[in-house]
Coordinates of N, CA and C in Angstrom, one line a residue:
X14 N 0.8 -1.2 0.0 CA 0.0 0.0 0.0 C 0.9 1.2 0.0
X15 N 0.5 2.1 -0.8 CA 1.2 3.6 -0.6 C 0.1 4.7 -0.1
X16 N 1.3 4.7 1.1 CA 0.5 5.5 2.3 C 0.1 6.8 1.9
X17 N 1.3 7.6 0.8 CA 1.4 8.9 0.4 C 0.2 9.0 -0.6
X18 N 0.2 8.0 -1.4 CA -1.1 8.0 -2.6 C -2.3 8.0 -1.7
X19 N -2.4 7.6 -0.8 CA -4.1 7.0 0.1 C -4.1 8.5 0.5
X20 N -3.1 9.4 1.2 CA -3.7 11.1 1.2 C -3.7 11.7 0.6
X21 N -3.3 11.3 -0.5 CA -3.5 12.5 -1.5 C -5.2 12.2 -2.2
X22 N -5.7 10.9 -2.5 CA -6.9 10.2 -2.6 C -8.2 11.1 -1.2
X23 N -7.5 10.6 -0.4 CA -8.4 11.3 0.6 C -8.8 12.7 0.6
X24 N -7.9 13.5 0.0 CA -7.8 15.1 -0.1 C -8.9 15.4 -1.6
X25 N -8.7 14.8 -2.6 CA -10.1 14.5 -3.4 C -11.1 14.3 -3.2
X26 N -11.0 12.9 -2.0 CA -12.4 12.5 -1.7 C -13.1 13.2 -0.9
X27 N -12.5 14.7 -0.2 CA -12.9 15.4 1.0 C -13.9 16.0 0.3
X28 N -13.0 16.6 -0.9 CA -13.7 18.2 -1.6 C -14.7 17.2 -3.0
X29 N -15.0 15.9 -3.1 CA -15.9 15.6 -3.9 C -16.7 14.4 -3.1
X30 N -17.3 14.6 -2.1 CA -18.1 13.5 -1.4 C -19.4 13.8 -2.0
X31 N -19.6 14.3 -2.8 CA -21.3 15.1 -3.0 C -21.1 14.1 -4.6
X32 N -20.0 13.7 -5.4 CA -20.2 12.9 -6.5 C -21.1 11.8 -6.6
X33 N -21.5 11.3 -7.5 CA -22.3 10.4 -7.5 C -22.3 9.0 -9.0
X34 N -22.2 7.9 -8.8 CA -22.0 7.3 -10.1 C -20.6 6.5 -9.7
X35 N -19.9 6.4 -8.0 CA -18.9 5.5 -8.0 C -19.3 4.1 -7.7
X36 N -19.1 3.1 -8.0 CA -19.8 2.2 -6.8 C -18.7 0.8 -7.0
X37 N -18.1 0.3 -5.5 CA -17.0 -0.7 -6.0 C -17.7 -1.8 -6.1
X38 N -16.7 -3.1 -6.5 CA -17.8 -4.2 -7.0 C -17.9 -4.6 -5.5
X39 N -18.8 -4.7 -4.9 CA -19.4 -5.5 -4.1 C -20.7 -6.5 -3.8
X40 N -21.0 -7.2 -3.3 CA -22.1 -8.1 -3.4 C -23.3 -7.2 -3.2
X41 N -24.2 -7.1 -4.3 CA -26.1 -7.3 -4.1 C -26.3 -6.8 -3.1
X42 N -27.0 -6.3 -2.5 CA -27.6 -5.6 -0.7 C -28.8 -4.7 -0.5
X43 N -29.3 -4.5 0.5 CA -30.2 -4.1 0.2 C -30.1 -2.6 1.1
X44 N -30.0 -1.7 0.8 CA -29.4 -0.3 1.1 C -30.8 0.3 1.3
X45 N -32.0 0.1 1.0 CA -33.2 0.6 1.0 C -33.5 1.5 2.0
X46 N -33.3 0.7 3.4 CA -33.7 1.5 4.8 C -33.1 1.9 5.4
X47 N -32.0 2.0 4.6 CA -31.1 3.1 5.6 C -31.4 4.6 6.1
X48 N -31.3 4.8 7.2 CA -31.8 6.2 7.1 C -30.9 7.4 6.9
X49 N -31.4 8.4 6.2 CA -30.8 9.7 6.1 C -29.7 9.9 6.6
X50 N -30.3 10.0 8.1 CA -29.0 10.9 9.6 C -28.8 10.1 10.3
X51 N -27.9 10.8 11.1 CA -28.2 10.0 12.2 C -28.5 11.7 13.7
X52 N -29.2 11.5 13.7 CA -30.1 12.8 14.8 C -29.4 13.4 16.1
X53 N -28.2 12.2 16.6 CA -28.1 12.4 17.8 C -26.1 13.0 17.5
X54 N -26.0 13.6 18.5 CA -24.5 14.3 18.8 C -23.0 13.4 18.2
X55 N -23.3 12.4 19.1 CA -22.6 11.2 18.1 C -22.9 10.3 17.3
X56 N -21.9 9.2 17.1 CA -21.9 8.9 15.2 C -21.5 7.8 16.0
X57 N -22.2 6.4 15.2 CA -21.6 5.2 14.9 C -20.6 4.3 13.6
X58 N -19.8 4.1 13.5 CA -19.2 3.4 12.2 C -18.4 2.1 13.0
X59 N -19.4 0.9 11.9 CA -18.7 -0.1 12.7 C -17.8 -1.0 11.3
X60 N -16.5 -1.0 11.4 CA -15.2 -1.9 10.7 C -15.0 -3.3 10.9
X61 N -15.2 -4.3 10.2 CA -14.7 -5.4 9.9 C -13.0 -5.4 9.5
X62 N -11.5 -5.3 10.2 CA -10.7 -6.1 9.8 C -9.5 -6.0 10.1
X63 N -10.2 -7.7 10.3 CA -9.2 -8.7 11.0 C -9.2 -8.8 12.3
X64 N -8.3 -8.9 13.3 CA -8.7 -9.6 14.6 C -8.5 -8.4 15.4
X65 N -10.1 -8.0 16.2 CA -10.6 -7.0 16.7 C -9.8 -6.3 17.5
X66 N -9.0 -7.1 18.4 CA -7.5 -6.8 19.1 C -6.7 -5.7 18.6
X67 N -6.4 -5.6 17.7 CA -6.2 -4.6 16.9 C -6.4 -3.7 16.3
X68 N -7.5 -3.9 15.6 CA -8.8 -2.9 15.0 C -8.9 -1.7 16.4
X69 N -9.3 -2.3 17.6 CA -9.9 -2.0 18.8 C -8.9 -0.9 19.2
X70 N -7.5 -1.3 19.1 CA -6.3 -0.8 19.9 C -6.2 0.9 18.9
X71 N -6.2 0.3 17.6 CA -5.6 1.4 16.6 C -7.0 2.8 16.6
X72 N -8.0 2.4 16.5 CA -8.8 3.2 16.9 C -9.4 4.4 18.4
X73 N -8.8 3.3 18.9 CA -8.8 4.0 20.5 C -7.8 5.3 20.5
X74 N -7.0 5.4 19.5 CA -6.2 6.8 19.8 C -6.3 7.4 19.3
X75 N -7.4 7.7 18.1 CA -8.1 8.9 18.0 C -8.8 9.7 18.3
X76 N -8.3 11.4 18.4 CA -9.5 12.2 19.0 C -10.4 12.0 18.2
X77 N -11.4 12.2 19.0 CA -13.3 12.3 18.8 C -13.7 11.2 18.7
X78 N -13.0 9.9 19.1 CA -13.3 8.7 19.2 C -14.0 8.1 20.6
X79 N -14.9 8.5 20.9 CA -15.3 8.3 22.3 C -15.3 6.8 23.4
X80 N -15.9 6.1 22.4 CA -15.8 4.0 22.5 C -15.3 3.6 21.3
X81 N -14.6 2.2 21.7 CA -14.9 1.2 20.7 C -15.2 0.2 21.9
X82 N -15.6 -0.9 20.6 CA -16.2 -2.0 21.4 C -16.1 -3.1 20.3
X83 N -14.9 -4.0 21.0 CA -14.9 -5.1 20.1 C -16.2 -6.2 19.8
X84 N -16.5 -7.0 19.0 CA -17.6 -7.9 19.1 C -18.1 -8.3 17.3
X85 N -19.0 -8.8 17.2 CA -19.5 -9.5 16.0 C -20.5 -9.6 15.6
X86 N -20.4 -9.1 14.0 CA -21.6 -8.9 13.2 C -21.5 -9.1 11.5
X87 N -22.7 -9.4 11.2 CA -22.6 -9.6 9.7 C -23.0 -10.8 9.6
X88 N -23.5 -12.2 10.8 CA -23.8 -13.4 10.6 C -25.6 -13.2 10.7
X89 N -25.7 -14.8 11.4 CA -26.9 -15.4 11.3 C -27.2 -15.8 12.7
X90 N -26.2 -15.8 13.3 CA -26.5 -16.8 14.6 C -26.4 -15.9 15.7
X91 N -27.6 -15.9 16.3 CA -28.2 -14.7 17.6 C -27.2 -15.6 18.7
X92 N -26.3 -14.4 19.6 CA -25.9 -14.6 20.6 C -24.4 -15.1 20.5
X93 N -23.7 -14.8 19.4 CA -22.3 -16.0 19.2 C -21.6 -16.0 19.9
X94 N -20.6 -16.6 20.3 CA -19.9 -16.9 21.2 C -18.7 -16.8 20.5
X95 N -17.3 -16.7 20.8 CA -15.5 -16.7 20.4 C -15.5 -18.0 19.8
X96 N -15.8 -19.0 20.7 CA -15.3 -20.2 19.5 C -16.6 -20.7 18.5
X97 N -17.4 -19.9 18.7 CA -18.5 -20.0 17.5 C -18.3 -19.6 16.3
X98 N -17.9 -18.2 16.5 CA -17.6 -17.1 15.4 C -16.2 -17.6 14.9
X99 N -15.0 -18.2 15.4 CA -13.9 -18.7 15.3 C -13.7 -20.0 14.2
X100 N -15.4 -20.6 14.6 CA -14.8 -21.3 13.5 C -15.9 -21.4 12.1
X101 N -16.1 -19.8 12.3 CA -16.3 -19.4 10.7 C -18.0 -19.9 10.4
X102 N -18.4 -20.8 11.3 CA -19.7 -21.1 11.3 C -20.5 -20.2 11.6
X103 N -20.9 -19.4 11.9 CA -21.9 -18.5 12.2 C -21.9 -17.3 11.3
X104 N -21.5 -17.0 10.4 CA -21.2 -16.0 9.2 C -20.9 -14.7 9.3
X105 N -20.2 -14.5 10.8 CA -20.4 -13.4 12.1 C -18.9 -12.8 11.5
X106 N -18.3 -11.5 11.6 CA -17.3 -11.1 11.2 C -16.6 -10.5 12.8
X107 N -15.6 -10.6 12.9 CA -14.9 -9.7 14.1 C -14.9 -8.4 13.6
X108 N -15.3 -7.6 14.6 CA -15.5 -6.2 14.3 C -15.6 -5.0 15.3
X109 N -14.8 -3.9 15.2 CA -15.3 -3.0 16.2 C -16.4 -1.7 15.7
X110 N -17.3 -2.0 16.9 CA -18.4 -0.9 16.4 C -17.7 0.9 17.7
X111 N -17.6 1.8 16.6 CA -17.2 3.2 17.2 C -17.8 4.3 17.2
X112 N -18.2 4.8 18.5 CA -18.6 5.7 18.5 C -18.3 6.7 18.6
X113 N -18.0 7.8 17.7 CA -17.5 9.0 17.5 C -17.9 10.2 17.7
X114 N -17.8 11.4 18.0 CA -17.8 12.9 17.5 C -17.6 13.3 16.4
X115 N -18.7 13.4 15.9 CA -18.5 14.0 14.0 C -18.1 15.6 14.4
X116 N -18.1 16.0 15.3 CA -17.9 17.4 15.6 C -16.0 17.7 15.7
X117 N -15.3 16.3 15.9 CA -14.2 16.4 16.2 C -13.2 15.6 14.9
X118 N -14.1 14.5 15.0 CA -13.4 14.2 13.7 C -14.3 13.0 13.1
X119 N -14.2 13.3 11.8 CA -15.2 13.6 10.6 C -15.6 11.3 10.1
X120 N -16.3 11.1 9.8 CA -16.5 9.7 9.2 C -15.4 9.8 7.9
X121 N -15.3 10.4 7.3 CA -13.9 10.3 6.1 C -12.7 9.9 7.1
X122 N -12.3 10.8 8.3 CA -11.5 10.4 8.7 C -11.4 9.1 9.2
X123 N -12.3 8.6 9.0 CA -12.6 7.1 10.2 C -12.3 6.3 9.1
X124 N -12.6 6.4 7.7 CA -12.6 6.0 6.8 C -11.2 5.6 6.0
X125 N -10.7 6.8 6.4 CA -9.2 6.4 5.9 C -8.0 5.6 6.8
X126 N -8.6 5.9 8.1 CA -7.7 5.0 9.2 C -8.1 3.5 8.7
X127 N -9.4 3.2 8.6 CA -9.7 2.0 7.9 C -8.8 1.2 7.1
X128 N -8.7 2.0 6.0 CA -7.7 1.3 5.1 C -6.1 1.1 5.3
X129 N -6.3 1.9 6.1 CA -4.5 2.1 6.8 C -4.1 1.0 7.5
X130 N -5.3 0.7 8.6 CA -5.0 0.1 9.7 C -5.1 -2.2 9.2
X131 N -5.7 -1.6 7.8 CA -5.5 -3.0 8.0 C -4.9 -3.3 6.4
X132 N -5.0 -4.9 5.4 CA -4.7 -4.7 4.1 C -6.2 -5.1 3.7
X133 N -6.9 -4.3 2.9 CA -7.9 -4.9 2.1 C -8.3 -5.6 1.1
X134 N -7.0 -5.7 0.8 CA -7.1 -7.1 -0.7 C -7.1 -8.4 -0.4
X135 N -6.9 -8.7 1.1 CA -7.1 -10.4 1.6 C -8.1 -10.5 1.6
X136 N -8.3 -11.5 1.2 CA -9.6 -12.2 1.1 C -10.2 -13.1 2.2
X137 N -11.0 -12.7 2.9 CA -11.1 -14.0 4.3 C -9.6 -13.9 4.8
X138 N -9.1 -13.0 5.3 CA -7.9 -13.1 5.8 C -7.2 -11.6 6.6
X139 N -6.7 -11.8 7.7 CA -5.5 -10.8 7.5 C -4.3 -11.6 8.4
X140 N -3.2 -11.8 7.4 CA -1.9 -12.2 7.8 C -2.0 -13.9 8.2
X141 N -1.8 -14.1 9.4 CA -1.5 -15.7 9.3 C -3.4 -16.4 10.4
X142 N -3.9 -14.6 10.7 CA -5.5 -15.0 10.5 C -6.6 -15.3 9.5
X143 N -6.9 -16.6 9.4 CA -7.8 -17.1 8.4 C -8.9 -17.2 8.5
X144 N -9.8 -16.9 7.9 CA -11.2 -17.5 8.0 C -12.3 -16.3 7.4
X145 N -13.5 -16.5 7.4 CA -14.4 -15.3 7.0 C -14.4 -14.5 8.2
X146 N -14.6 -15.1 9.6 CA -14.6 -14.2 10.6 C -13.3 -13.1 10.4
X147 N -13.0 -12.8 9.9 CA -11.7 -12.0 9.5 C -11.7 -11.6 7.9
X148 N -12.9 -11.5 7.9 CA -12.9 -10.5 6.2 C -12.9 -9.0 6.5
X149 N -12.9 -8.4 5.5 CA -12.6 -7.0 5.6 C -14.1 -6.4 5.4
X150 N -14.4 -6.1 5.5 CA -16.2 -5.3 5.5 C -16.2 -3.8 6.4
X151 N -17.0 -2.7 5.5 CA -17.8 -2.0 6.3 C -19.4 -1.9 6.7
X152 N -19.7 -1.6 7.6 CA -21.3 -1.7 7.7 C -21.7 -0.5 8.0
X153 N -22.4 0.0 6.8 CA -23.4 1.3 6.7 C -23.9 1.8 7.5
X154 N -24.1 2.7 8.1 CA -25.8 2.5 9.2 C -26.1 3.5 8.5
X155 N -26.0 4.9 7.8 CA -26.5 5.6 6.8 C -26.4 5.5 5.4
X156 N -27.1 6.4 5.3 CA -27.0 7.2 3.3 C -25.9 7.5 3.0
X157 N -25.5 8.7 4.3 CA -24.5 9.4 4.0 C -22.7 8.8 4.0
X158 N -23.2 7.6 5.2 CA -21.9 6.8 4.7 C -21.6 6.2 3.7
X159 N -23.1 5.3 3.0 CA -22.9 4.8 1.9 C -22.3 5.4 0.9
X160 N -22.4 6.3 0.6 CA -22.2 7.1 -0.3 C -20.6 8.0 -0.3
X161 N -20.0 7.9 1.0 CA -18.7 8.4 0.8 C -17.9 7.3 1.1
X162 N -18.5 6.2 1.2 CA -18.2 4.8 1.5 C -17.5 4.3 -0.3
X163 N -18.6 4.1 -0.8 CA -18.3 3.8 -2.8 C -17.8 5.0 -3.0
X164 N -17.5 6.0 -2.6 CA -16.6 7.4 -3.5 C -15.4 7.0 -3.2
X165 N -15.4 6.6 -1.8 CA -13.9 6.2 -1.3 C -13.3 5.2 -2.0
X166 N -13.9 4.4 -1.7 CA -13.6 2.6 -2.7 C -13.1 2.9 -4.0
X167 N -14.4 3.7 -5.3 CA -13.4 3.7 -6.4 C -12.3 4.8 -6.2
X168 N -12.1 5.7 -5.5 CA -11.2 6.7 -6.1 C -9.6 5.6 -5.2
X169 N -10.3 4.8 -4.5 CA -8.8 4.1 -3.9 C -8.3 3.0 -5.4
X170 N -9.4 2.4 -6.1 CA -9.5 1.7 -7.4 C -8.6 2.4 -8.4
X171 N -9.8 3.5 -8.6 CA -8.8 4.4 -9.3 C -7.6 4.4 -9.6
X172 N -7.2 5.4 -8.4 CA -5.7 5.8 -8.1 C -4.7 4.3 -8.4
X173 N -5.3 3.2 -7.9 CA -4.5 2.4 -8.1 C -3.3 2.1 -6.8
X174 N -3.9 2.8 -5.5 CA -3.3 2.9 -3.7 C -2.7 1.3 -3.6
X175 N -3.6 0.5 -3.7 CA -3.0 -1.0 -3.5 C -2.7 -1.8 -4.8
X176 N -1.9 -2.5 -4.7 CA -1.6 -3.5 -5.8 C -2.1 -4.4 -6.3
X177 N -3.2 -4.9 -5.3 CA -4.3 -5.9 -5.7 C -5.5 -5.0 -5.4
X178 N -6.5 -6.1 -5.9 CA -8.2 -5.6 -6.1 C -8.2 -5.3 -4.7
X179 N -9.4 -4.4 -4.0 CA -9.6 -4.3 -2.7 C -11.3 -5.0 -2.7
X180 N -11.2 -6.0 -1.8 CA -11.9 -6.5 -1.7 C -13.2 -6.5 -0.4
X181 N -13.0 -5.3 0.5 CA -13.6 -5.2 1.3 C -15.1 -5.0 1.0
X182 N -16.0 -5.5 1.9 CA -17.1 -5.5 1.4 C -18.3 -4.9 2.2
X183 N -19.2 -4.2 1.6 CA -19.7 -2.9 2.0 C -21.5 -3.7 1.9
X184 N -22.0 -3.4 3.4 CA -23.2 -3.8 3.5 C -24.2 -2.9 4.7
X185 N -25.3 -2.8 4.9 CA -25.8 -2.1 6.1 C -25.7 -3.0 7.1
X186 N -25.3 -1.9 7.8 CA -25.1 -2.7 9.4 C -26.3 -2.9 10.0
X187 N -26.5 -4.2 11.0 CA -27.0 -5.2 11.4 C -26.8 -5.2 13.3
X188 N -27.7 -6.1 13.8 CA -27.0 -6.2 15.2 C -26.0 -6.6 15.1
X189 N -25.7 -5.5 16.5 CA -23.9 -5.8 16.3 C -23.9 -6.5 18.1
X190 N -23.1 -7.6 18.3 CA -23.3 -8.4 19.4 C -21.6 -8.3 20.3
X191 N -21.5 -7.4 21.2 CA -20.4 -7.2 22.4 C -19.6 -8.3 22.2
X192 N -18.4 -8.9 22.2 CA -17.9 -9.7 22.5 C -17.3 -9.8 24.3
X193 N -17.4 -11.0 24.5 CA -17.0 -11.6 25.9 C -16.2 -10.1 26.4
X194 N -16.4 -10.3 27.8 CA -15.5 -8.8 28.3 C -14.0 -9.2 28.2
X195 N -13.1 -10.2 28.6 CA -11.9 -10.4 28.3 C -11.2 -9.7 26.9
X196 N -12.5 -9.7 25.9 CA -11.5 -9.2 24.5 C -11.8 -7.6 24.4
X197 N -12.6 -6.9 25.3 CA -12.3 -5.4 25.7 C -11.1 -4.8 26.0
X198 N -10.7 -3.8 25.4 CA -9.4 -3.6 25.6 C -8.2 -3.9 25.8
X199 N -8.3 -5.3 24.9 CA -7.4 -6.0 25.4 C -5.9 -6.0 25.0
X200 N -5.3 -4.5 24.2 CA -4.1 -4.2 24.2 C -3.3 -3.8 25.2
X201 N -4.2 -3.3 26.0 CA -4.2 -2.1 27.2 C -3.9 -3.5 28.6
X202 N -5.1 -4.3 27.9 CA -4.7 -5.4 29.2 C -3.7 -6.2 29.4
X203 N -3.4 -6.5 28.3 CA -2.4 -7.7 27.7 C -1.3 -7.3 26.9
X204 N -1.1 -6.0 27.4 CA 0.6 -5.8 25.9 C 1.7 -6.3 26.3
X205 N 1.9 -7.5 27.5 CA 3.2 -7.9 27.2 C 3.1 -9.2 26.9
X206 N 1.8 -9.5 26.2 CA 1.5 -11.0 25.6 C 2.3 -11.1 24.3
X207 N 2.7 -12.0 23.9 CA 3.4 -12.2 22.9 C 2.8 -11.5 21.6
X208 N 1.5 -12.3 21.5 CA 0.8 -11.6 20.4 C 0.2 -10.1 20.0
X209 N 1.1 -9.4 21.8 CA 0.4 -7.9 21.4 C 1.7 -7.3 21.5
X210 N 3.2 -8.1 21.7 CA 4.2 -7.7 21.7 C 4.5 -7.6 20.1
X211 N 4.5 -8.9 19.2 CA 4.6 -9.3 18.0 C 3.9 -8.4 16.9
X212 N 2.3 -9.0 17.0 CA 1.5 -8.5 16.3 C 1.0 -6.9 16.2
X213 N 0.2 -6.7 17.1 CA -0.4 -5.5 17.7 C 0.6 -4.1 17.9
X214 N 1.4 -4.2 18.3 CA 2.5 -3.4 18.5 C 3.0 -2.7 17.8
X215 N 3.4 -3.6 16.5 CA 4.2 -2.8 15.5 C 3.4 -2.2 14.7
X216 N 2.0 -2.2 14.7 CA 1.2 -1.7 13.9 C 0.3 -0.7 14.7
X217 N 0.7 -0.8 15.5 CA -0.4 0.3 16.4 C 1.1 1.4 16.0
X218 N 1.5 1.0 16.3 CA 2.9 2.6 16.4 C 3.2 3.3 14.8
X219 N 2.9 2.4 14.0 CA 2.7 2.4 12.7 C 1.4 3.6 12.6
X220 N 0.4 3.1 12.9 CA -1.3 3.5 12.7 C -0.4 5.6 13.6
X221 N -0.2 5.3 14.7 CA 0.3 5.8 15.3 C 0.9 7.6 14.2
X222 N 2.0 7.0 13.9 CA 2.5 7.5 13.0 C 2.2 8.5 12.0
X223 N 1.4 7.8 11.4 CA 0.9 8.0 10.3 C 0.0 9.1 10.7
X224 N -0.9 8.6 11.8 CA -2.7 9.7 12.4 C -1.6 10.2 14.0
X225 N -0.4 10.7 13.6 CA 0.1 11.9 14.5 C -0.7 12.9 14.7
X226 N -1.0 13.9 13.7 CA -1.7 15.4 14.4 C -3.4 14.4 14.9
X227 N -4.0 13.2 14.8 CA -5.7 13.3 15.5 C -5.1 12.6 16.2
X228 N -4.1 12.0 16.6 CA -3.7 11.4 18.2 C -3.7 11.6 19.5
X229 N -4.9 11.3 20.1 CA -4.6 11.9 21.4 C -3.9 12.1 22.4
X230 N -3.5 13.1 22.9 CA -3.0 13.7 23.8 C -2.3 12.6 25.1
X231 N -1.6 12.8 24.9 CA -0.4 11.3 25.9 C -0.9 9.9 25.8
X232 N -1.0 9.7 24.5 CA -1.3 8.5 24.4 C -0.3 7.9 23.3

């Protein structure tokens, strides 16, 4: 991925979110009921990718980011459980749902950490995690995201930002189901676990990096 092409993409997609006529190839859906607004002060966007551990960690250090909340959605099966969703049977995606300040910082912006924070041309995958529970997806809850959701997608197409097709997949969001309290903030709980020394680490400082000026303040 070229981190420099993805802002400069972003800087188009700011001053042309009002376009109309992008739309990436994604599966069939039914976009119908989505509503308008959303009415109240804060904003929900919830991210499919890869293992929420992560997702959870890299988002928490944004200003205007008020919660995240790891847990799972996009299946069939009411109530999943870790080793339910784990083994891909329940059609349930790992995901954090976030609730934001649009007053502070914008759904575009949430939008481009998105892509940053994870790779979206795996398919059912990120890194040596496998399975659908670990697809890349976003889930709609408005119009308004839909819509700067597909501007974003093709102008990332476009530009030609990744090397392979991006395959993330864009649908309205659904109940979204808490995961077990253990996988709550669990960078914060667990960072001298292997897997958050290894994995999580180098990529949070990364994510880090990159979203220096919306970083919050001693963190």
């Amino acid at each position: 991925m070229h981190v420099k092409n993805l802002f400069i993409v972003l800087v188009a997609f700011v001053a042309c979110t009002s376009c109309q006529g992008h739309k990436p190839q994604t599966k069939q859906v039914d976009f119908s009921k989505l509503p308008l607004k959303n009415a109240a002060k804060l904003d929900t966007a919830t991210f499919a990718a890869g293992c929420f551990w992560c997702t959870e960690a890299q988002f928490k250090e944004l200003k205007g980011v008020v919660n995240v909340v790891s847990g799972y959605t996009g299946g069939w099966t009411k109530n999943p459980t870790y080793t339910q969703v784990c083994s891909g049977s329940t059609g349930h995606a790992e995901a954090t749902q976030i609730i934001f300040d649009p007053g502070v910082i914008s759904y575009d912006k949430l939008l481009e950490a998105f892509f940053v924070a994870h790779d979206p041309t795996e398919l059912n995958r990120q890194g040596n995690d496998v399975g659908t529970q670990y697809r890349s997806a976003i889930f709609v809850h408005t119009k308004e995201q839909l819509d700067k959701t597909r501007y974003y997608l093709s102008a990332l197409e476009k530009e030609k930002v990744f090397n392979k097709p991006i395959v993330t997949e864009v649908v309205p969001a659904t109940i979204f189901y808490p995961a077990e309290d253990y996988h709550q903030d669990y960078y914060r709980l667990n960072g001298k676990e292997p897997y958050c020394q290894l994995v999580i680490k180098p990529k949070l400082e990364k994510f880090k990096r990159i979203f220096s000026k919306v970083v919050k303040e001693g963190q």
